[in-house]
CSV table of C-alpha atoms in Angstrom, one decimal:
chain,number,residue,atom,x,y,z
F,136,UNK,CA,54.2,-22.0,15.3
F,137,UNK,CA,51.0,-22.9,17.2
F,138,UNK,CA,50.5,-19.1,17.7
F,139,UNK,CA,50.5,-18.6,13.9
F,140,UNK,CA,47.9,-21.4,13.5
F,141,UNK,CA,45.6,-19.7,16.1
F,142,UNK,CA,46.0,-16.4,14.4
F,143,UNK,CA,45.2,-17.9,11.1
F,144,UNK,CA,42.1,-19.6,12.5
F,145,UNK,CA,41.0,-16.3,14.1
F,146,UNK,CA,41.4,-14.5,10.9
F,147,UNK,CA,39.5,-17.1,9.0
F,148,UNK,CA,36.7,-17.0,11.6
F,149,UNK,CA,36.5,-13.2,11.4
F,150,UNK,CA,36.5,-13.4,7.7
F,151,UNK,CA,33.6,-15.8,7.7
F,152,UNK,CA,31.7,-13.6,10.2
F,153,UNK,CA,32.3,-10.5,8.0
F,154,UNK,CA,31.0,-12.3,5.0
F,155,UNK,CA,27.9,-13.5,6.8
F,156,UNK,CA,27.3,-9.9,8.0
F,157,UNK,CA,27.6,-8.6,4.5
F,158,UNK,CA,25.2,-11.2,3.2
F,159,UNK,CA,22.7,-10.3,6.0
F,160,UNK,CA,23.0,-6.6,5.2
F,161,UNK,CA,22.5,-7.4,1.5
F,162,UNK,CA,19.3,-9.4,2.3
F,163,UNK,CA,18.0,-6.7,4.5
F,164,UNK,CA,18.6,-4.1,1.7
F,165,UNK,CA,16.8,-6.3,-0.8
F,166,UNK,CA,13.8,-6.5,1.5
F,167,UNK,CA,13.4,-2.7,1.3
F,168,UNK,CA,11.2,-1.4,-1.5
F,169,UNK,CA,10.1,-4.8,-2.7
F,170,UNK,CA,6.4,-4.9,-3.3
F,171,UNK,CA,4.2,-7.7,-1.9
F,172,UNK,CA,0.6,-7.9,-3.2
F,173,UNK,CA,-2.1,-10.2,-2.2
F,174,UNK,CA,-4.7,-11.0,-4.9
F,175,UNK,CA,-5.6,-8.7,-7.8
F,176,UNK,CA,-7.9,-5.7,-8.3
F,177,UNK,CA,-10.0,-7.5,-10.9
F,178,UNK,CA,-11.0,-10.0,-8.2
F,179,UNK,CA,-12.4,-7.1,-6.1
F,180,UNK,CA,-14.2,-5.8,-9.1
F,181,UNK,CA,-15.8,-9.2,-9.4
F,182,UNK,CA,-16.8,-9.3,-5.7
F,183,UNK,CA,-14.2,-11.8,-4.5
F,184,UNK,CA,-13.8,-10.6,-0.9
F,185,UNK,CA,-15.1,-13.3,1.6
F,186,UNK,CA,-11.7,-14.8,2.3
F,187,UNK,CA,-8.1,-13.6,2.2
F,188,UNK,CA,-4.7,-13.4,3.7
F,189,UNK,CA,-4.5,-13.3,7.5
F,190,UNK,CA,-3.3,-9.9,8.8
F,191,UNK,CA,-0.3,-11.4,10.6
F,192,UNK,CA,0.9,-12.8,7.3
F,193,UNK,CA,0.5,-9.5,5.5
F,194,UNK,CA,2.3,-7.4,8.1
F,195,UNK,CA,5.3,-9.7,7.9
F,196,UNK,CA,6.0,-8.3,4.4
F,197,UNK,CA,6.3,-4.6,5.3
F,198,UNK,CA,5.5,-1.5,7.2
F,199,UNK,CA,3.8,0.7,4.6
F,200,UNK,CA,0.8,-0.2,2.5
F,201,UNK,CA,-2.9,-0.1,1.7
F,202,UNK,CA,-5.8,-2.4,0.9
F,203,UNK,CA,-9.2,-3.5,2.2
F,204,UNK,CA,-10.8,-5.9,4.6
F,205,UNK,CA,-13.1,-9.0,4.4
F,206,UNK,CA,-16.2,-8.2,2.4
F,207,UNK,CA,-14.6,-4.8,1.6
F,208,UNK,CA,-15.8,-3.3,4.9
F,209,UNK,CA,-13.5,-0.3,5.1
F,210,UNK,CA,-10.2,0.9,3.6
F,211,UNK,CA,-6.9,-0.2,5.0
F,212,UNK,CA,-3.8,1.9,5.5
F,213,UNK,CA,-0.5,0.7,7.0
F,214,UNK,CA,1.8,3.4,8.3
F,215,UNK,CA,4.9,2.8,10.3
F,216,UNK,CA,3.9,-0.8,10.8
F,217,UNK,CA,0.5,0.0,12.3
F,218,UNK,CA,-2.7,-1.2,10.5
F,219,UNK,CA,-5.6,1.2,10.5
F,220,UNK,CA,-9.2,0.6,9.3
F,221,UNK,CA,-11.1,3.5,7.8
F,222,UNK,CA,-14.8,3.2,7.8
F,223,UNK,CA,-17.6,4.6,5.6
F,224,UNK,CA,-18.3,7.5,7.9
F,225,UNK,CA,-14.7,8.7,7.6
F,226,UNK,CA,-13.6,7.4,11.0
F,227,UNK,CA,-10.4,5.5,11.7
F,228,UNK,CA,-9.7,2.5,14.0
F,229,UNK,CA,-6.4,0.9,14.9
F,230,UNK,CA,-6.3,-2.9,14.3
F,231,UNK,CA,-4.5,-4.3,17.4
F,232,UNK,CA,-2.0,-7.0,16.7
F,233,UNK,CA,-4.1,-9.3,19.0
F,234,UNK,CA,-6.7,-9.3,16.2
F,235,UNK,CA,-4.3,-10.1,13.4
F,236,UNK,CA,-5.2,-13.8,13.5
F,237,UNK,CA,-8.9,-13.2,13.1
F,238,UNK,CA,-8.8,-10.6,10.3
F,239,UNK,CA,-8.0,-11.2,6.7
F,240,UNK,CA,-7.5,-9.0,3.6
F,241,UNK,CA,-8.9,-9.9,0.2
F,242,UNK,CA,-6.5,-7.4,-1.4
F,243,UNK,CA,-3.5,-5.5,-0.2
F,244,UNK,CA,-0.2,-4.0,-1.2
F,245,UNK,CA,2.7,-3.6,1.2
F,246,UNK,CA,6.4,-2.8,1.2
F,247,UNK,CA,9.3,-2.0,3.6
F,248,UNK,CA,9.4,1.7,2.7
F,249,UNK,CA,12.8,3.2,2.2
F,250,UNK,CA,12.6,6.4,0.1
F,251,UNK,CA,15.1,7.0,-2.6
F,252,UNK,CA,14.0,10.5,-3.3
F,253,UNK,CA,12.7,13.2,-0.9
F,254,UNK,CA,11.5,16.7,-1.8
F,255,UNK,CA,9.5,19.7,-0.6
F,256,UNK,CA,6.7,20.5,-2.9
F,257,UNK,CA,3.5,22.5,-3.4
F,258,UNK,CA,0.5,20.4,-4.2
F,259,UNK,CA,-2.6,22.2,-5.6
F,260,UNK,CA,-4.4,19.1,-6.5
F,261,UNK,CA,-4.2,15.3,-6.8
F,262,UNK,CA,-3.4,15.7,-10.4
F,263,UNK,CA,-0.5,18.0,-9.5
F,264,UNK,CA,0.8,15.4,-7.1
F,265,UNK,CA,0.8,12.9,-9.9
F,266,UNK,CA,2.6,15.3,-12.2
F,267,UNK,CA,5.3,16.0,-9.5
F,268,UNK,CA,5.9,12.2,-9.1
F,269,UNK,CA,6.4,11.8,-12.9
F,270,UNK,CA,8.9,14.7,-12.9
F,271,UNK,CA,10.9,13.3,-10.0
F,272,UNK,CA,10.9,9.7,-11.2
F,273,UNK,CA,11.5,9.9,-14.9
F,274,UNK,CA,13.3,6.5,-15.0
F,275,UNK,CA,10.4,4.6,-13.4
F,276,UNK,CA,7.7,4.9,-16.1
F,277,UNK,CA,7.2,1.2,-16.3
F,278,UNK,CA,8.0,0.4,-12.6
F,279,UNK,CA,6.1,0.6,-9.4
F,280,UNK,CA,6.5,3.5,-7.0
F,281,UNK,CA,5.6,3.8,-3.3
F,282,UNK,CA,5.3,7.3,-1.9
F,283,UNK,CA,4.3,9.2,1.2
F,284,UNK,CA,3.1,12.8,1.5
F,285,UNK,CA,3.0,14.5,4.9
F,286,UNK,CA,1.9,18.0,5.8
F,287,UNK,CA,-0.9,20.4,6.4
F,288,UNK,CA,-3.7,20.3,3.9
F,289,UNK,CA,-6.1,23.0,3.0
F,290,UNK,CA,-8.6,20.4,1.8
F,291,UNK,CA,-8.9,16.6,1.6
F,292,UNK,CA,-11.7,14.6,0.0
F,293,UNK,CA,-11.9,10.9,0.8
F,294,UNK,CA,-14.4,8.1,0.4
F,295,UNK,CA,-14.8,4.6,1.9
F,296,UNK,CA,-17.1,1.9,0.6
F,297,UNK,CA,-19.5,0.5,3.2
F,298,UNK,CA,-18.9,-3.2,2.4
F,299,UNK,CA,-20.8,-6.0,0.7
F,300,UNK,CA,-24.4,-6.3,1.6
F,301,UNK,CA,-24.8,-9.6,-0.2
F,302,UNK,CA,-22.3,-12.3,-1.3
F,303,UNK,CA,-20.3,-11.5,-4.5
F,304,UNK,CA,-21.4,-7.9,-4.6
F,305,UNK,CA,-18.9,-6.2,-6.9
F,306,UNK,CA,-16.7,-3.3,-6.1
F,307,UNK,CA,-18.2,-1.5,-9.0
F,308,UNK,CA,-21.6,-1.8,-7.5
F,309,UNK,CA,-20.4,-0.7,-4.1
F,310,UNK,CA,-18.7,2.3,-5.7
F,311,UNK,CA,-22.1,3.6,-6.8
F,312,UNK,CA,-23.2,3.9,-3.2
F,313,UNK,CA,-20.0,5.3,-1.8
F,314,UNK,CA,-20.2,8.5,0.2
F,315,UNK,CA,-17.4,11.1,0.2
F,316,UNK,CA,-16.2,13.2,3.1
F,317,UNK,CA,-14.4,16.5,3.0
F,318,UNK,CA,-11.9,17.8,5.6
F,319,UNK,CA,-10.5,21.3,5.7
F,320,UNK,CA,-7.3,22.5,7.4
F,321,UNK,CA,-6.2,19.0,8.3
F,322,UNK,CA,-2.7,17.6,9.0
F,323,UNK,CA,-2.0,14.1,7.8
F,324,UNK,CA,-0.3,11.6,5.6
F,325,UNK,CA,-1.0,10.2,2.1
F,326,UNK,CA,0.1,6.6,1.5
F,327,UNK,CA,0.3,5.7,-2.1
F,328,UNK,CA,1.4,3.4,-4.8
F,329,UNK,CA,1.9,4.0,-8.5
F,330,UNK,CA,1.4,1.0,-10.8
F,331,UNK,CA,2.5,0.9,-14.4
F,332,UNK,CA,-0.3,1.0,-17.0
F,333,UNK,CA,0.4,-2.6,-18.2
F,334,UNK,CA,-0.5,-3.9,-14.7
F,335,UNK,CA,-4.1,-2.6,-14.9
F,336,UNK,CA,-6.4,-5.3,-13.5
F,337,UNK,CA,-3.6,-6.8,-11.4
F,338,UNK,CA,-3.0,-3.5,-9.6
F,339,UNK,CA,-4.7,-0.1,-10.0
F,340,UNK,CA,-2.8,1.5,-12.9
F,341,UNK,CA,-1.7,5.0,-12.0
F,342,UNK,CA,-1.8,6.4,-8.5
F,343,UNK,CA,-3.7,4.7,-5.8
F,344,UNK,CA,-3.8,6.7,-2.5
F,345,UNK,CA,-5.2,6.6,0.9
F,346,UNK,CA,-5.2,9.4,3.5
F,347,UNK,CA,-5.0,9.4,7.3
F,348,UNK,CA,-5.1,12.4,9.6
F,349,UNK,CA,-2.3,13.0,12.0
F,350,UNK,CA,-4.6,12.5,15.0
F,351,UNK,CA,-5.7,9.2,13.4
F,352,UNK,CA,-9.3,10.1,13.6
F,353,UNK,CA,-10.2,10.6,9.9
F,354,UNK,CA,-9.2,9.0,6.6
F,355,UNK,CA,-10.2,7.0,3.5
F,356,UNK,CA,-9.5,6.5,-0.2
F,357,UNK,CA,-8.1,9.8,-1.5
F,358,UNK,CA,-10.2,11.5,-4.1
F,359,UNK,CA,-8.7,15.0,-4.0
F,360,UNK,CA,-6.2,17.1,-2.1
F,361,UNK,CA,-4.8,20.6,-1.8
F,362,UNK,CA,-2.0,21.5,0.6
F,363,UNK,CA,-1.1,24.5,2.6
F,364,UNK,CA,2.4,25.7,1.5
F,365,UNK,CA,5.0,23.0,1.1
F,366,UNK,CA,4.6,19.4,2.1
F,367,UNK,CA,7.1,16.6,2.5
F,368,UNK,CA,7.2,14.0,-0.3
F,369,UNK,CA,9.2,10.8,-0.1
F,370,UNK,CA,9.3,8.3,-3.0
F,371,UNK,CA,10.7,4.8,-3.4
F,372,UNK,CA,11.4,3.1,-6.7
F,373,UNK,CA,10.1,-0.5,-6.8
F,374,UNK,CA,11.4,-2.9,-9.4
F,375,UNK,CA,10.7,-6.2,-7.6
F,376,UNK,CA,7.2,-7.5,-6.9
F,377,UNK,CA,5.8,-10.7,-5.3
F,378,UNK,CA,2.2,-11.5,-6.2
F,379,UNK,CA,0.4,-14.1,-4.1
F,380,UNK,CA,-2.9,-15.3,-5.5
F,381,UNK,CA,-5.7,-16.7,-3.3
F,382,UNK,CA,-5.7,-20.5,-2.8
F,383,UNK,CA,-8.6,-22.6,-1.5
F,384,UNK,CA,-11.0,-19.9,-2.5
F,385,UNK,CA,-13.9,-21.1,-4.7
F,386,UNK,CA,-15.1,-17.5,-5.3
F,387,UNK,CA,-11.7,-16.6,-6.7
F,388,UNK,CA,-11.4,-19.9,-8.7
F,389,UNK,CA,-14.8,-19.3,-10.4
F,390,UNK,CA,-14.5,-15.6,-11.0
F,391,UNK,CA,-14.3,-14.5,-14.6
F,392,UNK,CA,-11.6,-11.9,-13.9
F,393,UNK,CA,-12.1,-10.0,-17.1
F,394,UNK,CA,-10.4,-6.7,-17.3
F,395,UNK,CA,-12.7,-3.8,-16.5
F,396,UNK,CA,-10.4,-0.8,-16.9
F,397,UNK,CA,-13.3,1.7,-16.9
F,398,UNK,CA,-14.7,0.2,-13.7
F,399,UNK,CA,-11.4,0.2,-11.9
F,400,UNK,CA,-10.7,3.8,-12.9
F,401,UNK,CA,-14.2,4.9,-11.7
F,402,UNK,CA,-14.0,3.2,-8.3
F,403,UNK,CA,-10.3,3.5,-7.6
F,404,UNK,CA,-9.4,6.7,-9.4
């Protein structure tokens, strides 16, 4: 009889452990392909970029993303959990984790990337890439997508804004002074997010992409691309989003934040 009780207790313990493991697995699964976004694009358009979310907080939300840095000095790309800063001359620098506490982002999007669709495809242009995404993800017209393209590119055109020269300088104004850089016969990765049209102003409606070369020496906001032969495309469907707005930021609190769809398309398109 005592042996039966011990066996019953053991089974109950194992059952509880199994349930806890299932719940843990469920939580980890839910973490994948959930979008975390800090601040909104309309705030950048209005020049709100002097404060932001510490980098160590941002990186806790994922391993794949894009954004910018304080005062919009450079473009951000997060690939495989590593944060890179791309500067106005087209160069790239790794942000060491020892600097995470000192650096902030006024805007960023990040996710734990787990692709639901993969494909080999020919990309003749940035517009063709957008077309392929639409064909692959027909059920996600009003959802977010995260996507990664890796391969050899015949041509890449990127730009990176130089950063604010005076307080509150708008992204639209910075965009007028941006310089583009072209790279030929370059291997690298495109990190991108597609946002639904109704989220314009919160995010960048349509496809927002950054590029980084395989040697991690060149990159920026993607303006155009053409690939050699086939490239690898991986796409994740995102239906859950967490938006964190800036707090304790007077610039954000006083900003008008009126939708400037044309300005966003011009600078971020």
